[in-house]
Coordinates of N, CA, C and O in Angstrom, one line a residue:
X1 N -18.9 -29.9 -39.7 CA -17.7 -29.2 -39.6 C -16.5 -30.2 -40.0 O -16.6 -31.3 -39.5
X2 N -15.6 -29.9 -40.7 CA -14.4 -30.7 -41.7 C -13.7 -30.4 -40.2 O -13.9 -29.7 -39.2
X3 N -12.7 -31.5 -40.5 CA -11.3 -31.7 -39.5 C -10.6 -30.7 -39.8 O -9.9 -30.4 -38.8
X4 N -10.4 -29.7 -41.2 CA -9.5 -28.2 -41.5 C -9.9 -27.1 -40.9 O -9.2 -26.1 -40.7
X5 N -11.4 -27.4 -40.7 CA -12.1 -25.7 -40.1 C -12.0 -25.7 -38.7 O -12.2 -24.6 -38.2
X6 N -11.6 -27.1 -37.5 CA -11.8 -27.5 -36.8 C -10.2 -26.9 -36.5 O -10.0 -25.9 -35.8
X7 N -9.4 -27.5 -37.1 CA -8.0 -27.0 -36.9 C -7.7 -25.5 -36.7 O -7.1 -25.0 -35.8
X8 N -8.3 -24.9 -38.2 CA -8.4 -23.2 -38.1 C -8.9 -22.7 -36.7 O -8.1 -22.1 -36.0
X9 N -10.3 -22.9 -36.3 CA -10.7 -22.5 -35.0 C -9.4 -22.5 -34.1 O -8.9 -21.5 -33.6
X10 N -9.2 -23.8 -34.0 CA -8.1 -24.0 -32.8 C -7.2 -23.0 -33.2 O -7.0 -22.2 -32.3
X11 N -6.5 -22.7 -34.3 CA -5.1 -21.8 -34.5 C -5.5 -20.7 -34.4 O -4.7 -20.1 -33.6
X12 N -6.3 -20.0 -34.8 CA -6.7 -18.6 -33.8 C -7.0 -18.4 -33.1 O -6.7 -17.4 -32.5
X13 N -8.2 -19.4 -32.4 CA -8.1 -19.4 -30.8 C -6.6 -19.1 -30.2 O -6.4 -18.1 -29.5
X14 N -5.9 -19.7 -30.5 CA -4.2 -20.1 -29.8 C -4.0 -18.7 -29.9 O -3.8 -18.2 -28.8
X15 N -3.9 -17.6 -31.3 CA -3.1 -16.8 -31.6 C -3.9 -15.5 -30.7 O -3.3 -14.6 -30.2
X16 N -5.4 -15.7 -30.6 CA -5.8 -14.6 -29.9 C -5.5 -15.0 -28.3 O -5.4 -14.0 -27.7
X17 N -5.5 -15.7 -27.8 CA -4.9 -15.9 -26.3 C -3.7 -15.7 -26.4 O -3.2 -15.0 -25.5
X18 N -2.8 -16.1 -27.3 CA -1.1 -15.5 -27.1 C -1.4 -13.8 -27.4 O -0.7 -13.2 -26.6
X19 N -1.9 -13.3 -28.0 CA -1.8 -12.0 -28.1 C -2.8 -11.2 -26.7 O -2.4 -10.0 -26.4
X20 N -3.7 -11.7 -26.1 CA -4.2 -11.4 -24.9 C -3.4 -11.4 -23.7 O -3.4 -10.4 -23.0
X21 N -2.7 -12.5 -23.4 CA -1.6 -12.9 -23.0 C -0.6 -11.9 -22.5 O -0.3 -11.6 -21.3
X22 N 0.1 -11.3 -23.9 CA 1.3 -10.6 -24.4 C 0.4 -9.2 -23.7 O 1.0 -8.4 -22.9
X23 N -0.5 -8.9 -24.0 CA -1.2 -7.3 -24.1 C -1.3 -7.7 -22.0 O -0.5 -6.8 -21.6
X24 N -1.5 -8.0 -21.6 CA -1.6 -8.0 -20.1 C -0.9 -8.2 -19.2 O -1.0 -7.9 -18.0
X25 N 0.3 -8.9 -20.2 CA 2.0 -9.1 -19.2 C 2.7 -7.8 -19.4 O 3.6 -7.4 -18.6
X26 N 2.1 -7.2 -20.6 CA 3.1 -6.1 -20.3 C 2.3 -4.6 -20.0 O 2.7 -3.5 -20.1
X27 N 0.6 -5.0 -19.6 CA 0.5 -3.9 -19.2 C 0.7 -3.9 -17.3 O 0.6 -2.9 -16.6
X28 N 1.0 -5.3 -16.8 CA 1.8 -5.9 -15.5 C 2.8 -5.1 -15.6 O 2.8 -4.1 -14.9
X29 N 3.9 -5.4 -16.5 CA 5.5 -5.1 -16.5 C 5.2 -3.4 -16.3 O 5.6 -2.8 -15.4
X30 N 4.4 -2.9 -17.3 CA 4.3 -1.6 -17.7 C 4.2 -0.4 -16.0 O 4.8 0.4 -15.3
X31 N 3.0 -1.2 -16.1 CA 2.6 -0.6 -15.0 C 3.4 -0.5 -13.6 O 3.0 0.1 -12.7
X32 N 4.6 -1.2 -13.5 CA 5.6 -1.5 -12.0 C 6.6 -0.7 -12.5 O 7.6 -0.8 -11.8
X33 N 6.8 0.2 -14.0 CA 7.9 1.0 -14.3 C 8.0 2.2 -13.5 O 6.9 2.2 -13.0
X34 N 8.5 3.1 -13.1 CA 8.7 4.2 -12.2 C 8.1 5.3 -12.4 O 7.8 6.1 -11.5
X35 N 7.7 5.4 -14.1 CA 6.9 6.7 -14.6 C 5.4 6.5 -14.2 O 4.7 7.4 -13.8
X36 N 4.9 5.6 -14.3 CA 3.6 4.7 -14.2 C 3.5 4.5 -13.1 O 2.3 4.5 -12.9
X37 N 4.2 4.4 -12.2 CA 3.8 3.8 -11.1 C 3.7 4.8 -10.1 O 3.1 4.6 -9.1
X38 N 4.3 6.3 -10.4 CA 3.9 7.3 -9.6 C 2.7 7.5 -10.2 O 1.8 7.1 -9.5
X39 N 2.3 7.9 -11.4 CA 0.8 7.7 -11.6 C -0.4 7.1 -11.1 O -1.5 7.5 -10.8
X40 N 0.0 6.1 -11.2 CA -0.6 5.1 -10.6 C -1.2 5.2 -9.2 O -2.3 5.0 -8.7
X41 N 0.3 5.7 -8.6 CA 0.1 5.8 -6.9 C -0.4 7.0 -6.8 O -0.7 7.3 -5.6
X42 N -0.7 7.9 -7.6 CA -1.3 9.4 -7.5 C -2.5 9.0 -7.4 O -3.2 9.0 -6.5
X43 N -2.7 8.6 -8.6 CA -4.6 8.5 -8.9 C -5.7 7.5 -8.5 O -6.9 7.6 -8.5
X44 N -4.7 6.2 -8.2 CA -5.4 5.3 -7.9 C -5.3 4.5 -6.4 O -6.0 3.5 -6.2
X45 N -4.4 5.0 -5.7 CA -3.6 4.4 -4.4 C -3.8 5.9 -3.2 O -3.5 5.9 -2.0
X46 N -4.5 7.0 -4.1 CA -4.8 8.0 -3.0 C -5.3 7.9 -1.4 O -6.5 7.7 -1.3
X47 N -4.6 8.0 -0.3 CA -4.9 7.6 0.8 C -5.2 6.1 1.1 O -5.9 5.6 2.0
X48 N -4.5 5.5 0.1 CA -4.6 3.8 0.3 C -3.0 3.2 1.7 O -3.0 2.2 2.4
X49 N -1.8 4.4 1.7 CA -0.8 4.4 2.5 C -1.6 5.2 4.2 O -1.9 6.3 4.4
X50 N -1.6 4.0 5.1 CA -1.7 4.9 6.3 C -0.9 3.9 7.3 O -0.5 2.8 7.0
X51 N -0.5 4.5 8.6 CA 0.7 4.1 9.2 C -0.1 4.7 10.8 O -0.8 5.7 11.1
X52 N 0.3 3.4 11.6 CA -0.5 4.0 13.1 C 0.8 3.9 14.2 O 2.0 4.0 13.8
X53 N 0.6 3.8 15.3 CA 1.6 3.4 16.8 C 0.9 2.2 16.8 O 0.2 1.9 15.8
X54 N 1.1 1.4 17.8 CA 0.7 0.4 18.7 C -0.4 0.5 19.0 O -1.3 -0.3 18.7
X55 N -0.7 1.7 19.8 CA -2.1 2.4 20.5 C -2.8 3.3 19.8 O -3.9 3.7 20.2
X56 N -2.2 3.6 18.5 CA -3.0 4.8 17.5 C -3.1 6.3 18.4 O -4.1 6.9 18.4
X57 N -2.0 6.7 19.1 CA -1.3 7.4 19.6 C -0.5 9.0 18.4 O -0.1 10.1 18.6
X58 N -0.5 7.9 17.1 CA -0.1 8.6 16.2 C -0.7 8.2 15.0 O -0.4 7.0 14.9
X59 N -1.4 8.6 14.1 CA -2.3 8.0 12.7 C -1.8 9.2 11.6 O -1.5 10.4 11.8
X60 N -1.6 8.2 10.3 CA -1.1 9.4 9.2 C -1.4 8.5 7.9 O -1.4 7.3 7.9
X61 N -1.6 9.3 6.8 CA -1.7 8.7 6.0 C -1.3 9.7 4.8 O -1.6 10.9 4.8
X62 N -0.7 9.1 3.7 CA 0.1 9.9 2.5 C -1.3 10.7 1.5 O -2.4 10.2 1.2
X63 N -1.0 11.3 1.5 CA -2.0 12.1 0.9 C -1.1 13.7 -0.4 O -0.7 14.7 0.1
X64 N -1.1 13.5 -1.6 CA -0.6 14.5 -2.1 C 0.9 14.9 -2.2 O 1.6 14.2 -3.0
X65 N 1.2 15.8 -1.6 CA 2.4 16.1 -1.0 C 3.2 15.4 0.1 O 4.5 15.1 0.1
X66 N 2.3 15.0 1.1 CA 2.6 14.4 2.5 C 3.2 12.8 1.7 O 2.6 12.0 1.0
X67 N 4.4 12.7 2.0 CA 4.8 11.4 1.9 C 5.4 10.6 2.7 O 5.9 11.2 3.7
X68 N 5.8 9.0 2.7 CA 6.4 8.5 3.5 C 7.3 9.4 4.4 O 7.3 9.6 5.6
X69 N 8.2 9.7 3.5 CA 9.6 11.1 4.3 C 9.1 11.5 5.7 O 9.5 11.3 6.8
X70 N 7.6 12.4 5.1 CA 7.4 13.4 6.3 C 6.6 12.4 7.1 O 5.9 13.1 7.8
X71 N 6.2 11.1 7.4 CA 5.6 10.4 8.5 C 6.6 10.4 8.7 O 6.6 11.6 9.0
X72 N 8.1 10.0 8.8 CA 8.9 9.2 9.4 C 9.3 10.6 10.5 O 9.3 10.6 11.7
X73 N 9.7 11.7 9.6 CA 10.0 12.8 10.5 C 8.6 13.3 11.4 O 9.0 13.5 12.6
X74 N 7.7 13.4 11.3 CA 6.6 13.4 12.1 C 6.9 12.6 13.3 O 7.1 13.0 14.5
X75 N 6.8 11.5 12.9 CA 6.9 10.2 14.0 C 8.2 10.3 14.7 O 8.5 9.9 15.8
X76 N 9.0 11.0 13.8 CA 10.3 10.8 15.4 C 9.9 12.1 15.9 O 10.5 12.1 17.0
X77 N 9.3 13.1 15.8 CA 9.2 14.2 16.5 C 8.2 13.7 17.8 O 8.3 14.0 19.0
X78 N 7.2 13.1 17.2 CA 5.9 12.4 18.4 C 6.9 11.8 19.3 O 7.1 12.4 20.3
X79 N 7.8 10.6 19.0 CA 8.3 9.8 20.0 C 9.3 11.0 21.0 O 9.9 10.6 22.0
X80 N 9.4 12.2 20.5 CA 10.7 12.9 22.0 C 9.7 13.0 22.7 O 9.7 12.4 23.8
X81 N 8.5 13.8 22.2 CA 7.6 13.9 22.7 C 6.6 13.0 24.0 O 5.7 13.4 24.8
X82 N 7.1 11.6 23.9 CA 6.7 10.4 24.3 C 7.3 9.6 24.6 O 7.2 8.5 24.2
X83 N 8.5 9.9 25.6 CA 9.8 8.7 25.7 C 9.1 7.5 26.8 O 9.7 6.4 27.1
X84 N 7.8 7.8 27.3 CA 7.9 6.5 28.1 C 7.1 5.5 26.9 O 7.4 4.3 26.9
X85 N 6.1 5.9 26.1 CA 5.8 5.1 25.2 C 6.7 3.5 25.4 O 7.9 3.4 25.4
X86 N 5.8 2.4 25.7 CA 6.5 1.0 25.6 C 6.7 0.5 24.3 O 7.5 -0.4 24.0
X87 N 5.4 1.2 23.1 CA 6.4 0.1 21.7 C 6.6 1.5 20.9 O 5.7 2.4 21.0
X88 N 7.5 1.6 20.4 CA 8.1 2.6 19.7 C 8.5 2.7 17.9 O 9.3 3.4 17.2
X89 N 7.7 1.5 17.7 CA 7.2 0.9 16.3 C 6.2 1.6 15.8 O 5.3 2.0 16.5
X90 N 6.5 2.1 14.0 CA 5.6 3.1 13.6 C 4.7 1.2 12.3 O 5.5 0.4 11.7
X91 N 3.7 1.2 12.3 CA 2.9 0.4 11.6 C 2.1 0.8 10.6 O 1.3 1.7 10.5
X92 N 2.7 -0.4 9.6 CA 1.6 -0.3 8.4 C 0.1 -0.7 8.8 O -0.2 -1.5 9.7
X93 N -0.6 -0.1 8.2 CA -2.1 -0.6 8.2 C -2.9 -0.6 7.2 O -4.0 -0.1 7.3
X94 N -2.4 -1.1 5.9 CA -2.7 -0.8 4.7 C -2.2 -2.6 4.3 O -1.2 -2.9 4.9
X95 N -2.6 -3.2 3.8 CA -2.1 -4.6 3.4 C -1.6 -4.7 1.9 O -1.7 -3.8 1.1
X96 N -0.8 -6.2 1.7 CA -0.5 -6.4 0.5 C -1.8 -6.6 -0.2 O -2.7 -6.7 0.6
X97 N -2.1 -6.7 -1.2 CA -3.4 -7.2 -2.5 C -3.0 -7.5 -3.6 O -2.7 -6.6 -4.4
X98 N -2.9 -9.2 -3.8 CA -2.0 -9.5 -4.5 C -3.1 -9.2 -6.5 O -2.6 -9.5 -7.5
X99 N -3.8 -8.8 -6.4 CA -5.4 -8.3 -6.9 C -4.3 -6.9 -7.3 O -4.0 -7.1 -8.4
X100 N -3.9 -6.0 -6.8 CA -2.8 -4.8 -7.2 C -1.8 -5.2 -7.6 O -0.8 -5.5 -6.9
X101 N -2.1 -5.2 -8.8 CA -0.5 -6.2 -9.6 C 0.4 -4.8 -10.3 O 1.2 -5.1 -11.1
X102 N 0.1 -3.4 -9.8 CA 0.5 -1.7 -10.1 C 1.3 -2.2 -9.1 O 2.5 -2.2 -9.6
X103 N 1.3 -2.7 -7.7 CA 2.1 -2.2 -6.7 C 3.2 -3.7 -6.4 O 3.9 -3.7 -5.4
X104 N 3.1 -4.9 -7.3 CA 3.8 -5.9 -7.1 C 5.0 -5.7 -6.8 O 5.5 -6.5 -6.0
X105 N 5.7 -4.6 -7.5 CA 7.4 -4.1 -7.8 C 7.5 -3.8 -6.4 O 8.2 -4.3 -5.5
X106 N 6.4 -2.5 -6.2 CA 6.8 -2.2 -4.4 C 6.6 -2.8 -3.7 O 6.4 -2.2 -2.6
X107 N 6.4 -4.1 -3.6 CA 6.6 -4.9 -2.6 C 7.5 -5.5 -2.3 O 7.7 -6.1 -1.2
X108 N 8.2 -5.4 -3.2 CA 9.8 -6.0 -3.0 C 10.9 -5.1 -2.7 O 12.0 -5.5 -2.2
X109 N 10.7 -3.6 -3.0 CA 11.8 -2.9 -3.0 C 11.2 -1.3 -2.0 O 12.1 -0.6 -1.5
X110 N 9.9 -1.1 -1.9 CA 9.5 -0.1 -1.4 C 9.6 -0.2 0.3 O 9.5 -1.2 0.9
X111 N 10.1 1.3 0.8 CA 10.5 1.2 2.2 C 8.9 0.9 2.8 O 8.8 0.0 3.6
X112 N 8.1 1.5 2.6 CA 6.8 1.2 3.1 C 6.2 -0.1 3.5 O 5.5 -0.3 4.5
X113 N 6.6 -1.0 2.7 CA 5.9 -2.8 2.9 C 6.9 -3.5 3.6 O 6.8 -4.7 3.5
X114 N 8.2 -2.7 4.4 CA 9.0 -3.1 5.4 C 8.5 -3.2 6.3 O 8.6 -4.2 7.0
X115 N 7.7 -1.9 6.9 CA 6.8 -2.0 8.0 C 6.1 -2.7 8.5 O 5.0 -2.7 8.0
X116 N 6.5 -3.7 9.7 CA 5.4 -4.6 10.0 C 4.0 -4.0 9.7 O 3.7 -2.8 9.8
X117 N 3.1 -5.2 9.4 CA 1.6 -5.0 9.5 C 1.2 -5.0 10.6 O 1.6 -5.8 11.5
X118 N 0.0 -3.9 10.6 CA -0.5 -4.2 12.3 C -2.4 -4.0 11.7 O -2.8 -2.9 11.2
X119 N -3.1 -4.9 12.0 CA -4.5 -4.4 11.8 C -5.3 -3.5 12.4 O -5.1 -3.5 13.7
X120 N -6.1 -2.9 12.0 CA -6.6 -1.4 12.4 C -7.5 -2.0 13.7 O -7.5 -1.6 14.9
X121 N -8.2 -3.2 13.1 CA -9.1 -2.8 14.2 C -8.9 -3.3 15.7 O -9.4 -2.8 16.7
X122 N -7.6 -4.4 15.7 CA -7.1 -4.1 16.5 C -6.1 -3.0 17.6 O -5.9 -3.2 18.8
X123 N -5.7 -1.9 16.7 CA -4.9 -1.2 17.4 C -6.2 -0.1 17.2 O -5.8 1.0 16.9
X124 N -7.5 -0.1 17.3 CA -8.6 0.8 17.4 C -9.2 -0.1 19.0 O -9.7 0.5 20.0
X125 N -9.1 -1.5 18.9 CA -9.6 -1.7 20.5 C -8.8 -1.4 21.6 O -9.4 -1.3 22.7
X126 N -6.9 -1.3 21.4 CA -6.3 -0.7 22.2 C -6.3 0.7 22.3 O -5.9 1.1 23.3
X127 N -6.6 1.4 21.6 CA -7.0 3.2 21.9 C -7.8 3.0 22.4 O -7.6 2.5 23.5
X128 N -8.9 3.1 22.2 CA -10.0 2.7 23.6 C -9.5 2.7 24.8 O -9.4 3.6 25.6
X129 N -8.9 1.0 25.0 CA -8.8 0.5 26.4 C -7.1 2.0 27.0 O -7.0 2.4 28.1
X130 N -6.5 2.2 26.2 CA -5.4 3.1 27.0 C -5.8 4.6 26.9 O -6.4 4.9 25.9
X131 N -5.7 5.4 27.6 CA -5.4 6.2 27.3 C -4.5 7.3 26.5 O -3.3 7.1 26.5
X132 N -4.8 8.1 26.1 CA -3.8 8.7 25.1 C -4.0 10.1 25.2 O -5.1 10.6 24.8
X133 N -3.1 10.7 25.6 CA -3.0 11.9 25.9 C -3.0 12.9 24.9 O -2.0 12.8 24.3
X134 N -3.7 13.6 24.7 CA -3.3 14.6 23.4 C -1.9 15.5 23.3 O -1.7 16.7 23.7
X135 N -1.2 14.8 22.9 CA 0.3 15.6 22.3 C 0.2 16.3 20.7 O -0.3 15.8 19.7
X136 N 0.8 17.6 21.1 CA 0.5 18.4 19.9 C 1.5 17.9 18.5 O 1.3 18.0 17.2
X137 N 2.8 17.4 19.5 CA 3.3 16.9 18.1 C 2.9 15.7 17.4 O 3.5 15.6 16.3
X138 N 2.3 15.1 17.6 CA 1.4 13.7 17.6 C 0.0 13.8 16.6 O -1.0 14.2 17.0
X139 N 0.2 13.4 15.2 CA -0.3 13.5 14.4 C -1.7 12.1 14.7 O -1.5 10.9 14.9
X140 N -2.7 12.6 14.7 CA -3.9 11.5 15.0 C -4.9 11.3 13.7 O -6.0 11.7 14.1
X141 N -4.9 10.9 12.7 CA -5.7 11.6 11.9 C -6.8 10.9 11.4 O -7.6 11.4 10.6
X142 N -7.0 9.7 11.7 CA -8.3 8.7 11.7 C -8.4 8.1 12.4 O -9.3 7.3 12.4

């Protein structure tokens, strides 16, 4: 192999990784645009949004129609329902993945990844240990 064919190799190696590159940054950019990203969150994030209590007292998760909006009004209807409740914090239970580079944008600007994180399985060994009374306005759903 000559020092010229050696060079060629190298120069399109270069030009096919810059164009790999380009094809992946903007299917990144692409995909965090607003038309795409409800797509996105339709087909591929289906029941990936769920939200508990403290005690799992209240469980919901977006599905379809049901969106953030209606947890939040749900959840203040559970809490009249529940004024001695001690934590009164509605919790994410769904994590960041930094591996979901569709949902990077909403993590900076989406009301949903405001919500502290709380992990399932521990707010599944506090339902257990408390009791929890069945309230009808009190959405339980996993």
């Amino acid at each position: 192999m000559t020092l010229n064919s050696r060079a060629t190799d190298c120069n399109n190696y270069m030009k096919r990784s810059k164009k790999i590159s380009i094809i992946v940054g903007c299917i990144v950019i692409l995909s965090n645009v607003p038309p795409f990203t409800g797509l996105l969150k339709t087909f591929v994030d289906e029941r990936h949004y769920r939200y508990s209590t403290y005690n799992g007292s209240f469980t919901f998760y977006e599905f379809m129609s049901r969106k953030f909006e209606m947890m939040n009004d749900i959840h203040k209807s559970c809490l009249l329902s529940q004024p001695d409740l001690k934590d009164k914090q509605i919790y994410r239970v769904f994590t960041k993945n930094p591996l979901a580079f569709w949902r990077w944008g909403l993590y900076f600007f989406d009301e949903r990844y405001k919500l502290p994180y709380k992990d399932w399985e521990g707010i599944k060994k506090i339902r257990g240990m408390e009791k929890v009374k069945g309230i009808t306005s009190c959405y339980t759903e996993f």
